[in-house]
Structures are given as C-alpha cells and as structure tokens.
PDB file of C-alpha atoms and ligand atoms in Angstrom:
ATOM      1  CA  MET T1153       5.039  11.425 -12.360  1.00 92.00           C
ATOM      2  CA  LEU T1154       2.871  13.345 -10.690  1.00 96.00           C
ATOM      3  CA  ASN T1155       2.432  13.400  -6.960  1.00 97.00           C
ATOM      4  CA  ILE T1156       0.521  15.003  -4.857  1.00 98.00           C
ATOM      5  CA  VAL T1157      -0.477  15.431  -1.293  1.00 98.00           C
ATOM      6  CA  ILE T1158      -3.780  16.572   0.100  1.00 98.00           C
ATOM      7  CA  PHE T1159      -3.743  18.475   3.672  1.00 98.00           C
ATOM      8  CA  GLY T1160      -6.420  19.092   5.645  1.00 97.00           C
ATOM      9  CA  GLY T1161      -7.718  18.377   9.150  1.00 97.00           C
ATOM     10  CA  PRO T1162      -9.553  15.231  10.165  1.00 96.00           C
ATOM     11  CA  GLY T1163     -13.339  15.438   7.998  1.00 94.00           C
ATOM     12  CA  SER T1164     -11.579  17.891   5.695  1.00 95.00           C
ATOM     13  CA  GLY T1165     -12.968  15.949   2.471  1.00 95.00           C
ATOM     14  CA  LYS T1166      -9.448  14.831   2.169  1.00 96.00           C
ATOM     15  CA  GLY T1167     -10.882  11.160   0.973  1.00 97.00           C
ATOM     16  CA  THR T1168     -13.432  11.916  -0.809  1.00 96.00           C
ATOM     17  CA  GLN T1169     -11.071  14.955  -3.266  1.00 97.00           C
ATOM     18  CA  SER T1170      -8.330  11.921  -3.568  1.00 98.00           C
ATOM     19  CA  ALA T1171     -10.542   9.497  -4.787  1.00 98.00           C
ATOM     20  CA  LEU T1172     -11.824  11.856  -7.220  1.00 98.00           C
ATOM     21  CA  ILE T1173      -8.841  13.149  -8.261  1.00 98.00           C
ATOM     22  CA  ALA T1174      -6.905   9.839  -8.260  1.00 97.00           C
ATOM     23  CA  GLU T1175     -10.028   9.126 -11.529  1.00 97.00           C
ATOM     24  CA  LYS T1176      -9.562  12.068 -13.385  1.00 97.00           C
ATOM     25  CA  TYR T1177      -5.700  11.934 -13.361  1.00 97.00           C
ATOM     26  CA  ASN T1178      -5.167   8.251 -13.403  1.00 96.00           C
ATOM     27  CA  LEU T1179      -2.871   8.387 -10.045  1.00 96.00           C
ATOM     28  CA  ILE T1180      -2.939   5.379  -7.115  1.00 95.00           C
ATOM     29  CA  HIS T1181      -4.991   6.688  -4.161  1.00 96.00           C
ATOM     30  CA  LEU T1182      -2.417   6.141  -0.888  1.00 97.00           C
ATOM     31  CA  SER T1183      -4.659   6.525   1.619  1.00 97.00           C
ATOM     32  CA  THR T1184      -2.499   6.073   5.437  1.00 98.00           C
ATOM     33  CA  GLY T1185      -5.419   5.771   7.155  1.00 97.00           C
ATOM     34  CA  ASP T1186      -6.954   3.327   5.073  1.00 96.00           C
ATOM     35  CA  LEU T1187      -3.556   1.103   5.008  1.00 96.00           C
ATOM     36  CA  LEU T1188      -3.307   0.783   8.531  1.00 97.00           C
ATOM     37  CA  ARG T1189      -6.903   0.178   9.312  1.00 96.00           C
ATOM     38  CA  ASP T1190      -5.997  -2.821   6.405  1.00 96.00           C
ATOM     39  CA  GLU T1191      -3.825  -4.025   8.791  1.00 96.00           C
ATOM     40  CA  VAL T1192      -5.798  -3.487  11.404  1.00 97.00           C
ATOM     41  CA  ALA T1193      -8.485  -5.535  10.134  1.00 97.00           C
ATOM     42  CA  SER T1194      -5.583  -8.136   9.419  1.00 97.00           C
ATOM     43  CA  GLY T1195      -6.325  -9.351  13.440  1.00 97.00           C
ATOM     44  CA  SER T1196      -2.316  -9.104  13.027  1.00 97.00           C
ATOM     45  CA  GLU T1197       0.003  -8.357  16.302  1.00 97.00           C
ATOM     46  CA  LEU T1198       0.950  -5.325  14.262  1.00 96.00           C
ATOM     47  CA  GLY T1199      -2.596  -4.333  13.840  1.00 97.00           C
ATOM     48  CA  LYS T1200      -3.550  -4.427  17.369  1.00 98.00           C
ATOM     49  CA  LEU T1201      -0.529  -2.561  18.042  1.00 98.00           C
ATOM     50  CA  ILE T1202      -1.459   0.124  15.433  1.00 98.00           C
ATOM     51  CA  HIS T1203      -5.514  -0.070  16.807  1.00 98.00           C
ATOM     52  CA  SER T1204      -4.465   1.385  20.175  1.00 98.00           C
ATOM     53  CA  PHE T1205      -3.034   4.336  18.516  1.00 98.00           C
ATOM     54  CA  ILE T1206      -6.080   5.020  16.144  1.00 97.00           C
ATOM     55  CA  ASP T1207      -8.318   4.163  18.563  1.00 96.00           C
ATOM     56  CA  LYS T1208      -7.367   6.417  20.981  1.00 96.00           C
ATOM     57  CA  GLY T1209      -7.038   9.309  18.454  1.00 97.00           C
ATOM     58  CA  ASN T1210      -3.811   9.198  18.620  1.00 98.00           C
ATOM     59  CA  LEU T1211      -0.823   8.868  15.018  1.00 98.00           C
ATOM     60  CA  VAL T1212       0.586   6.098  14.870  1.00 98.00           C
ATOM     61  CA  PRO T1213       4.837   6.395  15.729  1.00 98.00           C
ATOM     62  CA  ASP T1214       6.669   7.808  12.903  1.00 98.00           C
ATOM     63  CA  GLN T1215       9.164   4.550  12.231  1.00 97.00           C
ATOM     64  CA  LEU T1216       6.039   2.639  12.300  1.00 97.00           C
ATOM     65  CA  MET T1217       3.795   3.823  10.036  1.00 98.00           C
ATOM     66  CA  LEU T1218       6.933   4.470   7.693  1.00 97.00           C
ATOM     67  CA  ASP T1219       8.086   0.945   7.585  1.00 94.00           C
ATOM     68  CA  ILE T1220       3.836   0.172   6.935  1.00 94.00           C
ATOM     69  CA  LEU T1221       4.147   2.537   3.920  1.00 94.00           C
ATOM     70  CA  SER T1222       7.530   1.758   2.288  1.00 89.00           C
ATOM     71  CA  ARG T1223       5.964  -2.076   1.994  1.00 87.00           C
ATOM     72  CA  THR T1224       3.309  -0.439  -0.184  1.00 89.00           C
ATOM     73  CA  ILE T1225       4.712   1.875  -2.046  1.00 85.00           C
ATOM     74  CA  ASP T1226       7.606   0.044  -3.347  1.00 79.00           C
ATOM     75  CA  ASN T1227       5.480  -1.819  -5.324  1.00 78.00           C
ATOM     76  CA  LEU T1228       3.743   1.413  -6.668  1.00 78.00           C
ATOM     77  CA  ASN T1229       3.331   0.846 -10.073  1.00 75.00           C
ATOM     78  CA  GLY T1230       1.269   1.685 -13.501  1.00 74.00           C
ATOM     79  CA  LYS T1231      -0.451   4.763 -12.826  1.00 82.00           C
ATOM     80  CA  LYS T1232       0.400   8.294 -13.644  1.00 92.00           C
ATOM     81  CA  GLY T1233       1.939   8.993  -9.985  1.00 94.00           C
ATOM     82  CA  VAL T1234       0.237   9.128  -6.220  1.00 96.00           C
ATOM     83  CA  ILE T1235      -1.960  11.074  -4.280  1.00 97.00           C
ATOM     84  CA  PHE T1236      -0.950  11.015  -0.866  1.00 98.00           C
ATOM     85  CA  ASP T1237      -4.248  10.885   1.576  1.00 98.00           C
ATOM     86  CA  GLY T1238      -3.638  11.321   4.462  1.00 98.00           C
ATOM     87  CA  PHE T1239       0.389  11.695   4.701  1.00 98.00           C
ATOM     88  CA  PRO T1240       2.570  13.082   5.713  1.00 98.00           C
ATOM     89  CA  ARG T1241       1.174  13.972   9.620  1.00 98.00           C
ATOM     90  CA  THR T1242       4.595  15.231  11.313  1.00 98.00           C
ATOM     91  CA  ILE T1243       7.469  17.235   9.918  1.00 97.00           C
ATOM     92  CA  ALA T1244       9.664  14.055  10.184  1.00 98.00           C
ATOM     93  CA  GLN T1245       6.830  12.275   7.901  1.00 98.00           C
ATOM     94  CA  ALA T1246       7.954  14.635   5.412  1.00 98.00           C
ATOM     95  CA  GLU T1247      11.172  14.425   5.381  1.00 97.00           C
ATOM     96  CA  ALA T1248      10.925  11.170   4.541  1.00 97.00           C
ATOM     97  CA  LEU T1249       8.438  10.896   1.532  1.00 97.00           C
ATOM     98  CA  ASP T1250      11.167  13.445  -0.001  1.00 97.00           C
ATOM     99  CA  GLU T1251      13.377  10.791   0.455  1.00 96.00           C
ATOM    100  CA  ILE T1252      11.093   8.108  -1.069  1.00 93.00           C
ATOM    101  CA  LEU T1253      10.351  10.153  -3.931  1.00 94.00           C
ATOM    102  CA  GLU T1254      14.188  11.249  -4.352  1.00 95.00           C
ATOM    103  CA  LYS T1255      15.232   7.459  -4.403  1.00 91.00           C
ATOM    104  CA  ARG T1256      12.250   7.201  -7.239  1.00 89.00           C
ATOM    105  CA  ASN T1257      14.077   9.787  -9.338  1.00 93.00           C
ATOM    106  CA  GLU T1258      10.350  12.278  -8.420  1.00 94.00           C
ATOM    107  CA  LYS T1259       9.557  15.097  -6.206  1.00 95.00           C
ATOM    108  CA  LEU T1260       6.343  16.485  -4.731  1.00 97.00           C
ATOM    109  CA  ASN T1261       4.338  18.645  -7.389  1.00 97.00           C
ATOM    110  CA  LEU T1262       1.516  19.947  -5.639  1.00 98.00           C
ATOM    111  CA  LEU T1263       0.098  20.316  -2.112  1.00 98.00           C
ATOM    112  CA  LEU T1264      -3.726  21.101  -1.899  1.00 98.00           C
ATOM    113  CA  HIS T1265      -4.890  22.025   1.717  1.00 97.00           C
ATOM    114  CA  LEU T1266      -8.404  21.892   2.276  1.00 97.00           C
ATOM    115  CA  LYS T1267      -9.115  24.687   4.515  1.00 96.00           C
ATOM    116  CA  VAL T1268     -12.191  23.674   6.808  1.00 95.00           C
ATOM    117  CA  ALA T1269     -12.682  25.646  10.234  1.00 95.00           C
ATOM    118  CA  ASP T1270     -12.706  23.355  13.273  1.00 96.00           C
ATOM    119  CA  GLU T1271     -16.704  23.302  14.346  1.00 95.00           C
ATOM    120  CA  ILE T1272     -17.463  22.133  10.870  1.00 94.00           C
ATOM    121  CA  LEU T1273     -14.942  19.557  11.074  1.00 95.00           C
ATOM    122  CA  GLN T1274     -16.514  18.366  14.384  1.00 94.00           C
ATOM    123  CA  GLU T1275     -19.672  18.332  12.814  1.00 93.00           C
ATOM    124  CA  ARG T1276     -19.125  16.392   9.598  1.00 92.00           C
ATOM    125  CA  MET T1277     -17.103  13.598  11.541  1.00 93.00           C
ATOM    126  CA  LEU T1278     -20.139  13.545  14.257  1.00 93.00           C
ATOM    127  CA  PHE T1279     -22.628  12.719  11.115  1.00 92.00           C
ATOM    128  CA  ARG T1280     -19.937  10.185   9.747  1.00 90.00           C
ATOM    129  CA  SER T1281     -19.697   8.708  12.876  1.00 92.00           C
ATOM    130  CA  LYS T1282     -23.971   7.958  12.478  1.00 91.00           C
ATOM    131  CA  THR T1283     -22.131   5.119   9.709  1.00 93.00           C
ATOM    132  CA  SER T1284     -18.786   5.146   9.272  1.00 89.00           C
ATOM    133  CA  GLY T1285     -18.482   2.445  12.131  1.00 88.00           C
ATOM    134  CA  ARG T1286     -15.209   3.917  12.810  1.00 89.00           C
ATOM    135  CA  SER T1287     -13.761   3.431  16.886  1.00 89.00           C
ATOM    136  CA  ASP T1288     -12.356   6.817  16.265  1.00 92.00           C
ATOM    137  CA  ASP T1289     -15.619   8.919  15.416  1.00 91.00           C
ATOM    138  CA  THR T1290     -16.568   9.459  18.689  1.00 93.00           C
ATOM    139  CA  PRO T1291     -17.059  13.102  21.045  1.00 93.00           C
ATOM    140  CA  GLU T1292     -13.839  12.801  22.630  1.00 94.00           C
ATOM    141  CA  THR T1293     -11.476  10.973  20.003  1.00 96.00           C
ATOM    142  CA  ILE T1294     -13.109  13.492  17.494  1.00 96.00           C
ATOM    143  CA  LYS T1295     -11.451  16.557  19.528  1.00 96.00           C
ATOM    144  CA  LYS T1296      -8.358  14.569  20.212  1.00 97.00           C
ATOM    145  CA  ARG T1297      -7.830  14.515  16.395  1.00 98.00           C
ATOM    146  CA  ILE T1298      -8.249  18.411  16.164  1.00 98.00           C
ATOM    147  CA  ASP T1299      -6.334  19.589  18.447  1.00 98.00           C
ATOM    148  CA  ILE T1300      -3.361  16.738  17.545  1.00 98.00           C
ATOM    149  CA  TYR T1301      -3.958  18.379  13.358  1.00 98.00           C
ATOM    150  CA  HIS T1302      -3.208  21.503  14.741  1.00 98.00           C
ATOM    151  CA  GLN T1303      -0.368  21.224  16.986  1.00 98.00           C
ATOM    152  CA  VAL T1304       1.535  18.237  14.840  1.00 98.00           C
ATOM    153  CA  THR T1305       0.258  18.402  11.343  1.00 98.00           C
ATOM    154  CA  ALA T1306      -0.776  22.286  10.411  1.00 97.00           C
ATOM    155  CA  PRO T1307       3.494  22.856  11.280  1.00 97.00           C
ATOM    156  CA  VAL T1308       3.760  20.583   7.983  1.00 97.00           C
ATOM    157  CA  ILE T1309       2.568  23.449   5.867  1.00 97.00           C
ATOM    158  CA  ASN T1310       5.538  25.899   6.752  1.00 95.00           C
ATOM    159  CA  TYR T1311       8.353  22.817   5.580  1.00 96.00           C
ATOM    160  CA  TYR T1312       6.491  23.191   1.956  1.00 94.00           C
ATOM    161  CA  ARG T1313       5.709  26.769   1.731  1.00 85.00           C
ATOM    162  CA  HIS T1314       9.441  27.765   0.346  1.00 90.00           C
ATOM    163  CA  ARG T1315       8.852  25.207  -2.285  1.00 93.00           C
ATOM    164  CA  GLY T1316       5.684  27.028  -4.404  1.00 91.00           C
ATOM    165  CA  LEU T1317       3.766  23.971  -4.700  1.00 95.00           C
ATOM    166  CA  TYR T1318       1.458  25.014  -1.772  1.00 97.00           C
ATOM    167  CA  HIS T1319      -2.405  25.968  -2.449  1.00 96.00           C
ATOM    168  CA  ALA T1320      -5.111  26.665   0.474  1.00 96.00           C
ATOM    169  CA  ILE T1321      -8.728  25.757  -1.250  1.00 96.00           C
ATOM    170  CA  LYS T1322     -11.563  26.668   1.142  1.00 91.00           C
ATOM    171  CA  GLY T1323     -13.262  23.440   1.630  1.00 83.00           C
ATOM    172  CA  ASN T1324     -16.094  25.122   4.027  1.00 79.00           C
ATOM    173  CA  GLY T1325     -19.630  25.207   4.211  1.00 66.00           C
ATOM    174  CA  SER T1326     -20.791  26.951   1.160  1.00 72.00           C
ATOM    175  CA  GLY T1327     -18.967  24.927  -1.297  1.00 85.00           C
ATOM    176  CA  THR T1328     -19.851  21.406  -2.453  1.00 92.00           C
ATOM    177  CA  VAL T1329     -17.989  18.091  -3.440  1.00 95.00           C
ATOM    178  CA  GLU T1330     -18.560  19.589  -6.855  1.00 95.00           C
ATOM    179  CA  THR T1331     -17.165  23.369  -6.557  1.00 95.00           C
ATOM    180  CA  ILE T1332     -14.110  21.854  -4.340  1.00 96.00           C
ATOM    181  CA  PHE T1333     -13.399  19.533  -7.038  1.00 97.00           C
ATOM    182  CA  ALA T1334     -13.579  22.151  -9.390  1.00 96.00           C
ATOM    183  CA  GLU T1335     -10.714  24.653  -7.256  1.00 96.00           C
ATOM    184  CA  VAL T1336      -8.855  21.486  -6.689  1.00 97.00           C
ATOM    185  CA  SER T1337      -8.559  20.329 -10.662  1.00 97.00           C
ATOM    186  CA  SER T1338      -7.864  23.908 -11.157  1.00 97.00           C
ATOM    187  CA  TYR T1339      -4.836  23.571  -9.601  1.00 97.00           C
ATOM    188  CA  ILE T1340      -3.754  20.396 -11.061  1.00 98.00           C
ATOM    189  CA  SER T1341      -4.036  21.392 -14.556  1.00 96.00           C
ATOM    190  CA  ALA T1342      -2.427  24.755 -14.508  1.00 96.00           C
ATOM    191  CA  TYR T1343       0.199  22.789 -12.923  1.00 96.00           C
ATOM    192  CA  GLN T1344       0.175  20.385 -15.888  1.00 93.00           C
ATOM    193  CA  GLN T1345       0.123  22.851 -18.298  1.00 94.00           C
ATOM    194  CA  LYS T1346       3.061  24.821 -16.794  1.00 88.00           C
ATOM    195  CA  ARG T1347       5.517  22.158 -16.818  1.00 82.00           C
TER     196      ARG T1347
HETATM  197  P1  AMP V2530      -7.695   9.191   8.206  1.00 59.42           P
HETATM  198  O1  AMP V2530      -8.176   8.018   7.766  1.00 59.42           O
HETATM  199  O2  AMP V2530      -6.646   9.719   7.827  1.00 59.42           O
HETATM  200  O3  AMP V2530      -8.038   9.937   9.249  1.00 59.42           O
HETATM  201  O4  AMP V2530      -6.931   7.974   9.562  1.00 59.42           O
HETATM  202  C1  AMP V2530      -7.181   7.599  10.980  1.00 59.42           C
HETATM  203  C2  AMP V2530      -5.945   7.642  12.300  1.00 59.42           C
HETATM  204  O5  AMP V2530      -5.139   6.886  11.648  1.00 59.42           O
HETATM  205  C3  AMP V2530      -5.434   8.753  12.331  1.00 59.42           C
HETATM  206  O6  AMP V2530      -6.580   9.571  13.458  1.00 59.42           O
HETATM  207  C4  AMP V2530      -4.420   8.356  12.666  1.00 59.42           C
HETATM  208  O7  AMP V2530      -4.413   7.266  14.476  1.00 59.42           O
HETATM  209  C5  AMP V2530      -3.578   7.180  11.968  1.00 59.42           C
HETATM  210  N1  AMP V2530      -2.452   7.915  10.722  1.00 59.42           N
HETATM  211  C6  AMP V2530      -3.385   7.781   9.848  1.00 59.42           C
HETATM  212  N2  AMP V2530      -2.445   8.420   8.620  1.00 59.42           N
HETATM  213  C7  AMP V2530      -1.581   8.564   9.893  1.00 59.42           C
HETATM  214  C8  AMP V2530      -0.158   8.899   9.504  1.00 59.42           C
HETATM  215  N3  AMP V2530       0.368   9.556   8.096  1.00 59.42           N
HETATM  216  N4  AMP V2530       0.445   8.982  10.698  1.00 59.42           N
HETATM  217  C9  AMP V2530       0.185   8.599  11.597  1.00 59.42           C
HETATM  218  N5  AMP V2530      -1.062   8.667  12.383  1.00 59.42           N
HETATM  219  C10 AMP V2530      -1.910   7.996  10.956  1.00 59.42           C
END
C-alpha cells in the first residue's frame, strides 16, 4: 500500500495535485474538505454544525473531523493506497492518522509539502472565489485560513520530519501544474523504486 499526505496552505494546489496523483498511481483521493462539504450539502444537523466552522475559516474540531473520517476510511478498499488531501491539519490528527494506518497494518509512506508564499495563496484564492461558490473564499476568511495554517497546521511538519518521509516542493509562481506534478511524481516514483 502507498499512503501519501499532500501538505500545504489553503490554495497551494493540494486538490489539483492529489487528483493527478490518484489517477497516475491508482490511489484513493481522500479530501477532508470535500468530505465535510458533502456532509454540509446533505443538510443534516451535523452538516449545519460543520458549516458553522468552515464558514468562519476555522478548523472543524479534531474529534468531529476524526468521527467523520473514520466513517469513510473503513470502507476504503480496492485501490493501491490513499492520497490524503487536507489531512492531517493538527498534531492530534497526525497522531490519529498513525493509529488508523497501524490498525490496517499500513503506514504513512510520503509527505509532500507544496510550499507557496502567503501572497500567492491569497491571490489564488481570491481568483478562485469568483467561480468556486465557496462561502469560505472571502477576503477575511482567506486571511484567517492562512493564519490558522501557520499557527496550527504548519507545526505538523515537525511531527514527521525525523521519519525521512518529508519532501518540500516549490509550488510558487513560475511552476505550472505540469512542472509541479513532474516533481511530485519524481518523489513518488523514487520511493517506489527504493522499496
Ligand atoms: P479545504 O477544502 O481542504 O480547503 O478545507 C476547507 C475547510 O474545511 C477548512 O477551512 C476547514 O474548515 C475544514 N477542514 C478540512 N479539512 C479539515 C481537517 N483535516 N481538520 C479540520 N477542518 C478541516
């Protein structure tokens, strides 16, 4: 099994790259943002609660996130592994992911960090807001999501660094989806060759 976390700030290209990775390496693309938005769209009480966090640019509390994830993850079969997009976003989630994978007799194999400067994240999300229809793509919420990324999510990198599975990829200005994907692929292919 090949389990990969794609890491980066909001608007760093995680979703785009994850979709390409999932297709090329036959992995399940698990986006926690999409999972949560599906629950919101269902109109359930739980969905309303989730919306109240997303809408303000806050993270959904860990326990709630993990409950929703565990409902999904038990049914994930049939592919060669999972690309985790938007998860883990806190140290507690990183610990939980280790436990989840351990129970499946698996482990996290790679963490790929798309590094993008804040100004570019902001620009991209403002551009995306014109068509995304996402209630959390407003200028104030975008700023808050970037702040929370730095305060709460970026420290998750330290949790993994000593394991030798961390790779940083420049996702900034000059790179295109294709050139970034080429670099992403090179790390995955190199990992597959060495094991
Ligand atoms: P994303 O689509 O990954 O940008 O996520 C959109 C929003 O969903 C985030 O701003 C959070 O409010 C929520 N969210 C997504 N993934 C997580 C997570 N792993 N933990 C907590 N909240 C999350």
